[in-house]
XYZ file of C-alpha atoms in Angstrom:
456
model
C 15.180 164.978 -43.951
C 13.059 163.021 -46.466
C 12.671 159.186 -45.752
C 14.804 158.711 -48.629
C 17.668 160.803 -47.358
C 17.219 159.115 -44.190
C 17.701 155.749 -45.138
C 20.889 156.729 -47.149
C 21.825 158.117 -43.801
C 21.310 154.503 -42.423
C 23.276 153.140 -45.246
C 26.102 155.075 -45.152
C 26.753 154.885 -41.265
C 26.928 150.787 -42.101
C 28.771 150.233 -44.905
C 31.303 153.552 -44.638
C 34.155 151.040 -43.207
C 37.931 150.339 -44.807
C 37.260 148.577 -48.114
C 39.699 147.764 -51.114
C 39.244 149.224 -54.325
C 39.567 146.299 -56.253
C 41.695 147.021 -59.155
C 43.419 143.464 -58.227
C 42.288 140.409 -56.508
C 43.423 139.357 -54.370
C 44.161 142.877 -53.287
C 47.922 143.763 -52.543
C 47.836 143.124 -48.726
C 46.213 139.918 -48.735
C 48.792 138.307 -51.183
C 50.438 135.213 -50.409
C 54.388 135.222 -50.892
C 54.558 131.767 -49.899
C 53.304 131.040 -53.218
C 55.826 133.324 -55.045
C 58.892 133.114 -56.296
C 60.988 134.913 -59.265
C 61.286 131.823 -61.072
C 57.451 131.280 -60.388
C 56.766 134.654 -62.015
C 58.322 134.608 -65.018
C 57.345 130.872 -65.609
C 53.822 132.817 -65.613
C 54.895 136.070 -67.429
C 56.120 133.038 -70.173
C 52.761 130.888 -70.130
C 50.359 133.878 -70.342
C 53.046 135.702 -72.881
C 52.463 132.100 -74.891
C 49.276 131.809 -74.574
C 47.231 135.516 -75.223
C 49.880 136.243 -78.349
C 46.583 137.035 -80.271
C 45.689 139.625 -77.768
C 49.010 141.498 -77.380
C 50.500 142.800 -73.933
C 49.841 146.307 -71.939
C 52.836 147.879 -70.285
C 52.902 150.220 -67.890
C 55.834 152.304 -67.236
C 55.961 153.926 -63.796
C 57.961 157.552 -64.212
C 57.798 158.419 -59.866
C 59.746 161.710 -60.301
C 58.071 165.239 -59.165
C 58.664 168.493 -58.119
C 56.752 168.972 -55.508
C 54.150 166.266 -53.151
C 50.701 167.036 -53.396
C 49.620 165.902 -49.998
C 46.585 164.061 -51.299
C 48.352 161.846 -53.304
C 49.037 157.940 -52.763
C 51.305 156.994 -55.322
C 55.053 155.825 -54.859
C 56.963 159.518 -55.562
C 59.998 160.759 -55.287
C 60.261 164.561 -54.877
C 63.023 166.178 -56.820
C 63.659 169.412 -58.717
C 66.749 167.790 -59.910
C 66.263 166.635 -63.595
C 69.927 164.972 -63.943
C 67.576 161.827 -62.379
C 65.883 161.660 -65.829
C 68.546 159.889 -68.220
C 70.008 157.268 -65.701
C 66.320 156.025 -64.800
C 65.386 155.668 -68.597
C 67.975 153.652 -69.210
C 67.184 151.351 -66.193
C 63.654 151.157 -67.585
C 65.240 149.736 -70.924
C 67.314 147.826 -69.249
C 64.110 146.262 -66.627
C 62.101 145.929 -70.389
C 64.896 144.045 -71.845
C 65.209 141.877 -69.035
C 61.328 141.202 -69.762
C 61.689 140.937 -73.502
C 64.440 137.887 -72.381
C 62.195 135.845 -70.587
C 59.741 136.444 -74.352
C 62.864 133.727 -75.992
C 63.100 135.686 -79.149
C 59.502 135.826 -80.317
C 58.829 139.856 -80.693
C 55.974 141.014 -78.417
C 53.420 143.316 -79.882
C 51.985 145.989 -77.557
C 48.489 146.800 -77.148
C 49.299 149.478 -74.702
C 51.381 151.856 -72.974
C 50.687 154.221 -70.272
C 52.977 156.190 -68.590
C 51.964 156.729 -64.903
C 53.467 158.735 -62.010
C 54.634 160.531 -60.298
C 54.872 162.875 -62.922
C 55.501 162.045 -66.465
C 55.585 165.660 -67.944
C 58.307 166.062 -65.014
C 60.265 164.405 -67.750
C 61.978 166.699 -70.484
C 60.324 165.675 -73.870
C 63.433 164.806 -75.786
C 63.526 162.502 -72.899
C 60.719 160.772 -72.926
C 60.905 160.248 -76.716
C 64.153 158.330 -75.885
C 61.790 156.239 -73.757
C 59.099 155.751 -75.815
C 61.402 154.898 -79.175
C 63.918 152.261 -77.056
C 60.513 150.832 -75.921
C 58.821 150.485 -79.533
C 62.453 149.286 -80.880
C 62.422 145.353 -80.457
C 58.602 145.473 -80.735
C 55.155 145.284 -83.104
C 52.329 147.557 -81.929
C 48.511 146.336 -82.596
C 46.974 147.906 -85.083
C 44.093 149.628 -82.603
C 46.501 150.077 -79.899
C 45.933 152.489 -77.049
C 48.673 155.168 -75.939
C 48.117 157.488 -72.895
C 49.872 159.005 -70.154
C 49.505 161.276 -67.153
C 49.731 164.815 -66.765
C 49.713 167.878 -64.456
C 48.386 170.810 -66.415
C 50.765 173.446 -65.248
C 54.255 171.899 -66.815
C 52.636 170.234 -69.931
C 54.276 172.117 -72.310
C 52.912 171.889 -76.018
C 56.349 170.109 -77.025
C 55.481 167.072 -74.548
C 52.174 166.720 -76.188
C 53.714 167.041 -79.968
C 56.699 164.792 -79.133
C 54.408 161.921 -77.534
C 51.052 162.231 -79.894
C 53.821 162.019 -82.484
C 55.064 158.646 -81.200
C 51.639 157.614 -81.128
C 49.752 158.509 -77.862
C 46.141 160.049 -78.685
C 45.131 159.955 -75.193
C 46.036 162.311 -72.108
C 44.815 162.191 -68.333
C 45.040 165.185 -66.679
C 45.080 165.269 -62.784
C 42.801 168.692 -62.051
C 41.410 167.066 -58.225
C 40.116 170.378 -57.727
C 40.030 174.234 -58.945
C 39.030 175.817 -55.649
C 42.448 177.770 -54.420
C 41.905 177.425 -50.670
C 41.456 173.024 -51.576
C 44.379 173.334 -53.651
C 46.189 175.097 -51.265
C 45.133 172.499 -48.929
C 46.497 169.724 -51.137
C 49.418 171.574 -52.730
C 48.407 171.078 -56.179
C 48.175 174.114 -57.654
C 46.860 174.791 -61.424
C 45.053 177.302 -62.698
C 41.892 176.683 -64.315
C 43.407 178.976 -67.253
C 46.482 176.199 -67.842
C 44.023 173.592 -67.984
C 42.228 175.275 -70.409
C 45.475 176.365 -72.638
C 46.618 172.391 -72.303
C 43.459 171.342 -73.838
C 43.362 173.400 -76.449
C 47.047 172.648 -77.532
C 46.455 168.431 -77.431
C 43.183 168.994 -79.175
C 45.014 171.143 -81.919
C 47.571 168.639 -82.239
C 45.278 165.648 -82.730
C 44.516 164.000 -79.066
C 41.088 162.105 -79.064
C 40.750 161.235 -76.058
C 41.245 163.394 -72.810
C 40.511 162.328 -69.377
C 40.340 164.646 -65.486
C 41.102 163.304 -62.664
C 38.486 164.879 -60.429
C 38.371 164.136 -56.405
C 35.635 164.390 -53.609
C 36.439 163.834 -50.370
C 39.333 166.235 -50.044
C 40.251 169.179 -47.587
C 38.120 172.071 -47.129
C 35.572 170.479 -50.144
C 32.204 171.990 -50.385
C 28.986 171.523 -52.344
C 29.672 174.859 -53.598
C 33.316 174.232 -54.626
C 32.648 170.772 -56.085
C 29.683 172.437 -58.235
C 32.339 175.141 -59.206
C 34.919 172.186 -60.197
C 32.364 170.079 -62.097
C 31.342 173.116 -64.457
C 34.310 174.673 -65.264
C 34.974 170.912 -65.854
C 32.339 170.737 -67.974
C 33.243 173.965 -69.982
C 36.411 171.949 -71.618
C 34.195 168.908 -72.483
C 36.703 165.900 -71.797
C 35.841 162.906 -73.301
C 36.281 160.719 -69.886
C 35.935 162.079 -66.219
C 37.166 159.947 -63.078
C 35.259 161.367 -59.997
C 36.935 159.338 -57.215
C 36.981 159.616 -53.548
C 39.651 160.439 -51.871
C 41.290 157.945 -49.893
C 42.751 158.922 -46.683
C 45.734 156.876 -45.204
C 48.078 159.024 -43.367
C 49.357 155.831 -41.780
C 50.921 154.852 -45.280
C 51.158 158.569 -46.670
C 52.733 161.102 -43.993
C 51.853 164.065 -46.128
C 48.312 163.758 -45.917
C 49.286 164.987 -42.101
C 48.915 168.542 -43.467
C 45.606 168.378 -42.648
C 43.289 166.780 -39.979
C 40.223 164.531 -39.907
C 38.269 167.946 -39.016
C 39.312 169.085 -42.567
C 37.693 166.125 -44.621
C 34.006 166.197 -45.157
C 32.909 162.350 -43.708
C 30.491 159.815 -44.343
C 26.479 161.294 -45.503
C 28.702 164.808 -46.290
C 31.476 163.163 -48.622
C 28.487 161.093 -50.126
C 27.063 164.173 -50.567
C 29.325 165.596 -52.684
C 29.647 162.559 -55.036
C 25.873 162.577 -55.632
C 25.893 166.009 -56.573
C 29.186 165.903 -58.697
C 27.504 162.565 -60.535
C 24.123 164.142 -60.913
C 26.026 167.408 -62.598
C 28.065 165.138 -64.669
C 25.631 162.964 -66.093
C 23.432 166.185 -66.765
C 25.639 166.767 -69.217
C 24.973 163.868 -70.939
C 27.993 161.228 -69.497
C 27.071 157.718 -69.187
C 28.380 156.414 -65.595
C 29.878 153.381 -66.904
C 31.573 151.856 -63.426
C 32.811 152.715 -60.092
C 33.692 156.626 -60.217
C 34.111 156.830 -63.827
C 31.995 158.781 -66.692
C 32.398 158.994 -70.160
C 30.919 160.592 -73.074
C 28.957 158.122 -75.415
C 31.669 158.378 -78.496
C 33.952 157.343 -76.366
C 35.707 153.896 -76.312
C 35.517 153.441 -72.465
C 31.901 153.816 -72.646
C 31.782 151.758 -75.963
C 33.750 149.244 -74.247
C 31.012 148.861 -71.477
C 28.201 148.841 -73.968
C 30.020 145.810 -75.740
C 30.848 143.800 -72.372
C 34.798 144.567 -73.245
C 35.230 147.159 -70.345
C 38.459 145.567 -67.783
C 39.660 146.801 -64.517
C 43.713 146.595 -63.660
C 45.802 148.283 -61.373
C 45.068 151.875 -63.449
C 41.801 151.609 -63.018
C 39.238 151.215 -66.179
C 40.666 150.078 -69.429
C 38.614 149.545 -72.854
C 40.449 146.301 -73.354
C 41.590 143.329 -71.362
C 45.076 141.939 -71.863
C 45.867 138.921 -70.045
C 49.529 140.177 -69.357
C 50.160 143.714 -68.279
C 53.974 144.117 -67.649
C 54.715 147.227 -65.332
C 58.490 148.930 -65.688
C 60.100 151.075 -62.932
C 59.832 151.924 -59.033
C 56.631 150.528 -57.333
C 55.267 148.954 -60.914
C 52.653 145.585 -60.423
C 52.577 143.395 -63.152
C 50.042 140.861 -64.093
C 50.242 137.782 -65.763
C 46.175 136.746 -64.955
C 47.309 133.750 -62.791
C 50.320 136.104 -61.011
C 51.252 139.151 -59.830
C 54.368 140.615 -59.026
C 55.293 144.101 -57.893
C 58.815 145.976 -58.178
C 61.105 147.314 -55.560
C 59.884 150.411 -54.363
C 62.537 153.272 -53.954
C 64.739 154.783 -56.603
C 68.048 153.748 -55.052
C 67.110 149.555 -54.774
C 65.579 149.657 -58.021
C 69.140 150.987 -59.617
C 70.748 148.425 -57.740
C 69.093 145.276 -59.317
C 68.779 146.527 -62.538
C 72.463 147.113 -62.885
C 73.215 143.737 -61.089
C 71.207 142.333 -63.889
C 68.204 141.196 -62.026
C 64.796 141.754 -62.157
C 63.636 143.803 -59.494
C 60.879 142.121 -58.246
C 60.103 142.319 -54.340
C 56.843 140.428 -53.691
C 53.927 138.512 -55.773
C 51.237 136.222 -55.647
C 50.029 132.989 -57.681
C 46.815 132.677 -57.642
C 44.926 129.428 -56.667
C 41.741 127.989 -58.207
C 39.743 130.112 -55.738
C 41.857 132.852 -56.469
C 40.909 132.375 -60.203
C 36.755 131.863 -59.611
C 36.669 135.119 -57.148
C 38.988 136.843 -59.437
C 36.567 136.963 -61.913
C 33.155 137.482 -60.193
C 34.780 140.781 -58.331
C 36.111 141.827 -61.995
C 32.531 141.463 -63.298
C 30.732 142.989 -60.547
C 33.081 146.100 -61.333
C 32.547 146.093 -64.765
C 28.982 144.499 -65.277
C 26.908 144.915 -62.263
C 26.296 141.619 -62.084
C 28.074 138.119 -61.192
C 26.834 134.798 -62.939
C 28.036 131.967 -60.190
C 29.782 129.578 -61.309
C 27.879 126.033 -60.551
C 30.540 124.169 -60.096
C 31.993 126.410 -57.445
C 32.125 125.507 -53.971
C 32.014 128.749 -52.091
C 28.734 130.111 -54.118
C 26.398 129.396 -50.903
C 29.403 131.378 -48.429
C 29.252 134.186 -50.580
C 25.244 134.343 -50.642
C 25.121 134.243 -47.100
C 27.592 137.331 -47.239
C 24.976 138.867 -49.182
C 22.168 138.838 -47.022
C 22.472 141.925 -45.339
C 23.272 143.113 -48.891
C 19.706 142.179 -49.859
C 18.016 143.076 -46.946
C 19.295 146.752 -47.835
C 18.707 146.664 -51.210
C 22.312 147.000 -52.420
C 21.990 143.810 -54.716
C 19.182 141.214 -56.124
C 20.059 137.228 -56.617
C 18.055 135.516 -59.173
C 19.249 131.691 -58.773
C 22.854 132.256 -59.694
C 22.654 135.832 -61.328
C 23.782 138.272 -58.730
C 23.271 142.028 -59.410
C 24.421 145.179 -57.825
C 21.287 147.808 -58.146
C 21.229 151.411 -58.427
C 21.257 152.614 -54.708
C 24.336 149.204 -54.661
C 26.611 151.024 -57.293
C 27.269 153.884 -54.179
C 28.636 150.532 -52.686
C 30.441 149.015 -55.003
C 33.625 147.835 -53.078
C 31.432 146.567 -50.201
C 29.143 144.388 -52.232
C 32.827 143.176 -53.469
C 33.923 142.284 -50.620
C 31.030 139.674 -49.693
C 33.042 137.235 -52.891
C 36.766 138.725 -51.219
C 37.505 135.148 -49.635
C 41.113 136.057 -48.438
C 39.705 139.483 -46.704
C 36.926 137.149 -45.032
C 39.224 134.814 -43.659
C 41.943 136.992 -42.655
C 40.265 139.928 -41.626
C 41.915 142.342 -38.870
C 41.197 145.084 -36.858
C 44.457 147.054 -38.262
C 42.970 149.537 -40.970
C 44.912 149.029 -44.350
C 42.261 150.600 -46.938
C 40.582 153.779 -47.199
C 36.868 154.283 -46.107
C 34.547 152.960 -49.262
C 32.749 156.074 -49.234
């Protein structure tokens, strides 16, 4: 072992402990409900509504249906092979987003953007989700560079789903590949062949889609150097525009399937590392800029344009080219975020029917955020999408969160030039940890229950 590999060693062993992935802060287990309310929330959804008008408002709409659970997975799903599900939970959706458009008092929102997450979207008949889609755009203006994407597993995206939505504007598509080894998708019960992946490209790139991102995992069942290597050039082969590489995160305390395998199954610490430096190394090989935590995209692209230009945001789906001060989410599970609130839906299919035809916004926890709330808020947002944190001098907890840092320093993971913090290269493997020296509310309310995945 080379005295580089060694000390990697030594890093890993230290810093591979539970740490949030910070598409939030604070993170969704550290939020206050003392400080929420419904009346709270929408006083916020209001302000913020009010007050970014120039910028226009992202929506996500959370579609939690699928046929089958991949065991990896840690969204809020419903399995089903029952499509009568489809029509009674779009109309609840309208109904949730004209509960929203209520609390707007006439003035017509205009959308920056939609994504549809799951679950499954393509789970959804097409004629379907162009019902969707069309009672959504109704009572609304769209921005003239507005951005339209939504999920989908490559062996029921039919070429209608991709003609019906391109059609009512999307141009960008995510598809969730995780792996193409058999025995890992076996292991994970997410089977697609690498041939129906290939056939769905070709169809959304005939029909106009400029923008196509894979979901690509290490860390999973059964993963290998060799298999990862196999999954990052066949990747490569279909040239999408954006690739998210992210480790999985194991919590079979919160997601039973993941029983169907055991710890002995995952590779661990140095080994899943492993596998992430050699997927990155391949990736960027191919000439992929790594523009934040676990994400890559070609240098046309507006994700990586967005990082060149300083505009690249992180929300609950991850990395977005834009920042919108309100982000509305619709359906099961969905977190909205009004910048100084967040508020998260009910999260099975049955409540969520419930409110919506009570008439009441089915909200089940939030958080206001406080002035701290607000500083930290922003120096973990820039440290994910910068690199680098400028203190603020007027803040109070600057000398806490150096002192956080020392170890930090010590291992090389960041430099602090008076106020200017910044991660450095060996730091980006440890992203979330560096975060976590500015996460006040984990720092004061730490606990020796495990709520977040490993950080490597």
């Amino acid at each position: 072992m080379s005295i580089q590999d060694s000390t990697m060693e030594k890093l890993v062993q230290k810093y591979n402990v539970a740490a949030p992935r910070y598409t939030s802060y604070p993170t969704v287990p550290f939020w206050d409900e003392k400080t929420f309310s419904p009346d709270a929330w929408i006083d916020q959804v209001y302000n913020t509504f009010i007050q970014s008008k120039d910028k226009g408002l992202s929506l996500y709409i959370h579609l939690p249906f699928c046929e089958s659970l991949c065991t990896y997975c840690g969204c809020n799903t419903r399995i089903t092979k029952n499509h009568q599900v489809e029509r009674p939970y779009i109309d609840a959706l309208l109904k949730e987003w004209g509960m929203y458009r209520a609390v707007f008092k006439g003035e017509r929102p205009v959308v920056s953007e939609i994504h549809l997450g799951g679950g499954t979207p393509t789970f959804f008949q097409p004629e379907n989700l162009k019902l969707l889609i069309e009672g959504i755009l109704e009572h609304v203006d769209m921005a003239a560079d507005r951005s339209f994407s939504f999920e989908a597993h490559p062996a029921n995206t039919t070429t209608e789903h991709l003609q019906v939505l391109f059609d009512l504007g999307f141009r960008r598509l995510s598809l969730g590949i995780q792996d193409f080894d058999p025995l890992v998708q076996f292991m994970i019960n997410r089977q697609q062949t690498f041939e129906e992946v290939e056939q769905v490209m070709y169809n959304a790139r005939m029909i106009g889609f400029d923008s196509i991102n894979f979901d690509l995992i290490y860390g999973l069942p059964k993963q290998t150097q060799a298999s990862v290597q196999d999954t990052i050039e066949k990747s490569m082969l279909l040239k999408p525009d954006r690739i998210s590489f992210y480790s999985y995160a194991h919590v079979p305390w919160l997601k039973p399937g993941q029983r169907h395998y055991t710890e002995a199954d995952l590779p661990k610490g140095s080994a899943k590392l492993a596998l992430y430096n050699l997927g990155k190394k391949l990736i960027l090989a191919q000439g992929y800029a790594d523009i934040g935590m676990d994400h890559f995209a070609k240098k046309e692209d507006e994700l990586y344009l967005a990082f060149q230009e300083g505009r690249l945001h992180r929300n609950f789906m991850g990395y977005a080219d834009r920042f919108t001060p309100l982000l509305i989410g619709i359906g099961v599970s969905s977190i909205s975020d009004a910048w100084g609130g967040f508020a998260q839906n009910v999260k099975t299919v049955e409540e969520y029917h419930k409110l919506i035809a009570s008439g009441v916004l089915p909200v089940m926890k939030g958080h206001i955020l406080n002035r701290e709330d607000l500083v930290i808020r922003r120096y973990i947002l820039d440290m994910m999408c910068k690199g680098e944190v400028r203190l603020d001098p007027t803040a109070y907890l600057n000398e806490e969160i150096k002192e956080e840092l020392v170890s930090m320093i010590q291992d090389g993971l960041v430099r602090i030039e008076d106020d200017l913090v910044r991660c450095t290269v060996i730091g980006r493997s440890f992203l979330r940890n560096i975060c976590m020296a500015f996460d006040q509310r984990f720092l004061k309310l730490r606990t020796e229950k495990q709520i977040f995945s490993e950080a490597i």
